[in-house]
Amino acid sequence: DTQELLKRAQELGYRALAITDHDNLCGAMEFAQAARDVGIKAITGVEVTLKGGHHLTLLAETSEGYKNISRLITHAHIDAEERKKPELDPALLAEHTRGVICLSGCREGEISTLVLQGKIERATQLVRQYRDWFGPENFFLELQQNLVKDDTLRNRLMAGIAAEIGVGVVATNNAHYH
């Protein structure tokens, strides 16, 4: 429940919290209103599924960013081969970057997957592509320590790529429940 999640965030001293539903923004309005009521800044975003099944996290930095994210979600649903399985063509991202902060995604993200497969060169190329699309100030490699096998190794390798390419890292948590 949103209230309990925000209450816990407040207890932990969080000033801001993001909600990133899978392939939609359905919970964004309720979350924003509830967060405002407890004095926490709501960050609106989405975890989109790209063609091929990998995840990517998009956060709205501005109202234009919210519009761009909405357009991308619409494309993912309209262009989907299966009605209940939206997938976004990554090429569309380049046209909708203004006002959007992009995170590389959870362990289901393509960069994370490539890193764990030992395909560092391909992962590095993809980081460069996203950096070029979103800008170095709006693309971050997402690091998660969920006590799952290979988290530490993946995080070290991704932090190394971030330092080499000149993008930031952000620690997130793949929380699905409070």
Short mmCIF file of C-alpha atoms in Angstrom, two decimals:
data_model
loop_
_atom_site.label_atom_id
_atom_site.label_comp_id
_atom_site.label_asym_id
_atom_site.label_seq_id
_atom_site.Cartn_x
_atom_site.Cartn_y
_atom_site.Cartn_z
CA ASP A 1 0.00 0.00 0.00
CA THR A 2 1.28 3.46 -0.96
CA GLN A 3 0.66 4.97 2.48
CA GLU A 4 2.71 2.29 4.24
CA LEU A 5 5.55 2.61 1.73
CA LEU A 6 5.68 6.38 2.23
CA LYS A 7 5.45 6.04 5.99
CA ARG A 8 8.46 3.74 5.96
CA ALA A 9 10.35 6.09 3.65
CA GLN A 10 9.58 8.94 6.04
CA GLU A 11 10.86 6.86 9.01
CA LEU A 12 14.10 6.28 7.09
CA GLY A 13 14.47 10.02 6.44
CA TYR A 14 13.93 9.93 2.67
CA ARG A 15 13.29 13.33 1.12
CA ALA A 16 12.27 11.88 -2.26
CA LEU A 17 11.02 8.56 -3.59
CA ALA A 18 10.34 7.31 -7.11
CA ILE A 19 7.57 5.05 -8.30
CA THR A 20 8.29 3.20 -11.53
CA ASP A 21 5.44 0.91 -12.48
CA HIS A 22 6.08 -1.63 -15.21
CA ASP A 23 5.07 -0.28 -18.61
CA ASN A 24 2.55 2.25 -17.27
CA LEU A 25 2.02 5.30 -15.08
CA CYS A 26 -1.12 4.00 -13.37
CA GLY A 27 0.05 4.58 -9.80
CA ALA A 28 1.71 7.94 -10.41
CA MET A 29 -1.14 10.30 -9.46
CA GLU A 30 -2.11 8.51 -6.24
CA PHE A 31 1.56 8.24 -5.29
CA ALA A 32 2.24 11.94 -5.96
CA GLN A 33 -0.72 13.05 -3.85
CA ALA A 34 0.14 10.72 -0.97
CA ALA A 35 3.82 11.73 -1.06
CA ARG A 36 2.92 15.42 -0.97
CA ASP A 37 0.76 14.80 2.10
CA VAL A 38 3.76 13.41 4.04
CA GLY A 39 6.32 15.90 2.72
CA ILE A 40 8.22 13.56 0.40
CA LYS A 41 9.05 14.61 -3.15
CA ALA A 42 7.44 12.18 -5.59
CA ILE A 43 9.51 11.21 -8.60
CA THR A 44 7.38 9.85 -11.41
CA GLY A 45 8.76 7.27 -13.76
CA VAL A 46 8.32 3.96 -15.49
CA GLU A 47 10.22 0.74 -15.97
CA VAL A 48 9.70 0.12 -19.67
CA THR A 49 10.17 -3.20 -21.36
CA LEU A 50 12.22 -2.86 -24.50
CA LYS A 51 11.90 -5.12 -27.53
CA GLY A 52 13.74 -8.26 -26.56
CA GLY A 53 12.45 -8.13 -22.97
CA HIS A 54 15.09 -5.98 -21.26
CA HIS A 55 14.05 -3.27 -18.79
CA LEU A 56 14.99 0.41 -18.75
CA THR A 57 14.01 2.99 -16.14
CA LEU A 58 12.80 6.42 -17.24
CA LEU A 59 12.16 9.27 -14.76
CA ALA A 60 10.33 12.50 -15.52
CA GLU A 61 12.54 15.46 -14.66
CA THR A 62 10.12 18.03 -16.10
CA SER A 63 6.57 18.20 -17.41
CA GLU A 64 8.01 17.80 -20.92
CA GLY A 65 9.74 14.65 -19.68
CA TYR A 66 6.43 13.32 -18.36
CA LYS A 67 4.89 13.91 -21.80
CA ASN A 68 7.79 12.15 -23.50
CA ILE A 69 7.51 9.16 -21.16
CA SER A 70 3.78 9.03 -21.83
CA ARG A 71 4.43 9.02 -25.57
CA LEU A 72 6.96 6.20 -25.23
CA ILE A 73 4.57 4.10 -23.16
CA THR A 74 1.86 4.69 -25.75
CA HIS A 75 4.20 3.52 -28.52
CA ALA A 76 5.11 0.42 -26.50
CA HIS A 77 1.44 -0.52 -26.17
CA ILE A 78 0.35 0.39 -29.71
CA ASP A 79 3.33 -1.28 -31.40
CA ALA A 80 3.24 -4.44 -29.25
CA GLU A 81 2.94 -7.73 -31.04
CA GLU A 82 0.90 -9.13 -28.16
CA ARG A 83 -1.79 -6.98 -26.58
CA LYS A 84 -0.76 -7.52 -22.96
CA LYS A 85 2.99 -7.45 -23.59
CA PRO A 86 4.04 -3.89 -24.41
CA GLU A 87 7.57 -3.56 -25.77
CA LEU A 88 9.26 -0.35 -26.79
CA ASP A 89 11.53 -0.10 -29.80
CA PRO A 90 14.73 1.39 -28.30
CA ALA A 91 15.22 3.52 -31.43
CA LEU A 92 12.22 5.63 -30.32
CA LEU A 93 14.08 6.72 -27.19
CA ALA A 94 16.35 9.08 -29.12
CA GLU A 95 13.32 11.15 -30.20
CA HIS A 96 11.91 11.54 -26.67
CA THR A 97 14.78 12.38 -24.33
CA ARG A 98 14.04 15.98 -23.34
CA GLY A 99 13.17 16.23 -19.67
CA VAL A 100 13.80 12.52 -19.10
CA ILE A 101 16.40 10.93 -16.85
CA CYS A 102 17.32 7.44 -17.95
CA LEU A 103 18.63 4.71 -15.67
CA SER A 104 20.11 1.55 -17.17
CA GLY A 105 17.53 -0.68 -15.50
CA CYS A 106 17.49 -3.44 -12.93
CA ARG A 107 19.29 -6.77 -13.36
CA GLU A 108 16.85 -7.35 -16.25
CA GLY A 109 18.35 -4.37 -18.05
CA GLU A 110 20.36 -5.03 -21.19
CA ILE A 111 23.53 -3.42 -19.84
CA SER A 112 23.38 -5.46 -16.62
CA THR A 113 22.78 -8.62 -18.61
CA LEU A 114 25.66 -7.95 -20.99
CA VAL A 115 28.01 -7.21 -18.09
CA LEU A 116 27.18 -10.50 -16.38
CA GLN A 117 27.63 -12.35 -19.67
CA GLY A 118 31.15 -10.90 -19.88
CA LYS A 119 30.24 -8.79 -22.94
CA ILE A 120 31.85 -5.66 -21.52
CA GLU A 121 32.65 -4.11 -24.90
CA ARG A 122 29.02 -4.36 -26.08
CA ALA A 123 27.78 -3.05 -22.70
CA THR A 124 30.19 -0.10 -22.99
CA GLN A 125 28.92 0.68 -26.51
CA LEU A 126 25.34 0.68 -25.23
CA VAL A 127 26.28 3.02 -22.35
CA ARG A 128 27.82 5.41 -24.88
CA GLN A 129 24.67 5.27 -27.01
CA TYR A 130 22.38 6.12 -24.09
CA ARG A 131 24.79 8.83 -22.89
CA ASP A 132 24.72 10.38 -26.35
CA TRP A 133 20.91 10.25 -26.51
CA PHE A 134 20.13 11.53 -23.00
CA GLY A 135 23.33 13.46 -22.23
CA PRO A 136 25.90 12.58 -19.57
CA GLU A 137 23.91 14.49 -16.93
CA ASN A 138 20.71 12.50 -17.60
CA PHE A 139 21.93 8.93 -18.02
CA PHE A 140 23.02 6.81 -15.06
CA LEU A 141 24.03 3.22 -14.55
CA GLU A 142 21.70 1.69 -12.03
CA LEU A 143 23.38 -0.31 -9.25
CA GLN A 144 21.34 -2.65 -7.05
CA GLN A 145 22.50 -4.75 -4.12
CA ASN A 146 19.53 -7.04 -3.53
CA LEU A 147 21.61 -9.91 -2.10
CA VAL A 148 21.14 -11.86 -5.31
CA LYS A 149 23.94 -13.88 -6.89
CA ASP A 150 26.47 -11.73 -8.78
CA ASP A 151 25.13 -8.36 -7.55
CA THR A 152 28.53 -7.30 -6.18
CA LEU A 153 30.43 -8.34 -9.32
CA ARG A 154 27.89 -6.67 -11.62
CA ASN A 155 27.98 -3.44 -9.58
CA ARG A 156 31.80 -3.30 -9.64
CA LEU A 157 31.94 -3.85 -13.39
CA MET A 158 29.19 -1.30 -14.07
CA ALA A 159 30.84 1.29 -11.82
CA GLY A 160 34.05 0.78 -13.82
CA ILE A 161 32.22 1.35 -17.10
CA ALA A 162 30.56 4.48 -15.68
CA ALA A 163 33.94 5.91 -14.66
CA GLU A 164 35.44 5.08 -18.08
CA ILE A 165 32.56 6.61 -20.07
CA GLY A 166 31.90 9.57 -17.78
CA VAL A 167 28.36 8.85 -16.63
CA GLY A 168 27.05 8.71 -13.10
CA VAL A 169 25.83 5.79 -11.07
CA VAL A 170 22.75 5.66 -8.90
CA ALA A 171 21.92 3.16 -6.19
CA THR A 172 18.36 1.89 -6.45
CA ASN A 173 16.36 -0.90 -4.94
CA ASN A 174 14.07 -3.16 -6.88
CA ALA A 175 11.32 -2.90 -4.27
CA HIS A 176 7.94 -4.28 -5.24
CA TYR A 177 6.46 -4.13 -1.74
CA HIS A 178 7.08 -1.91 1.27
#
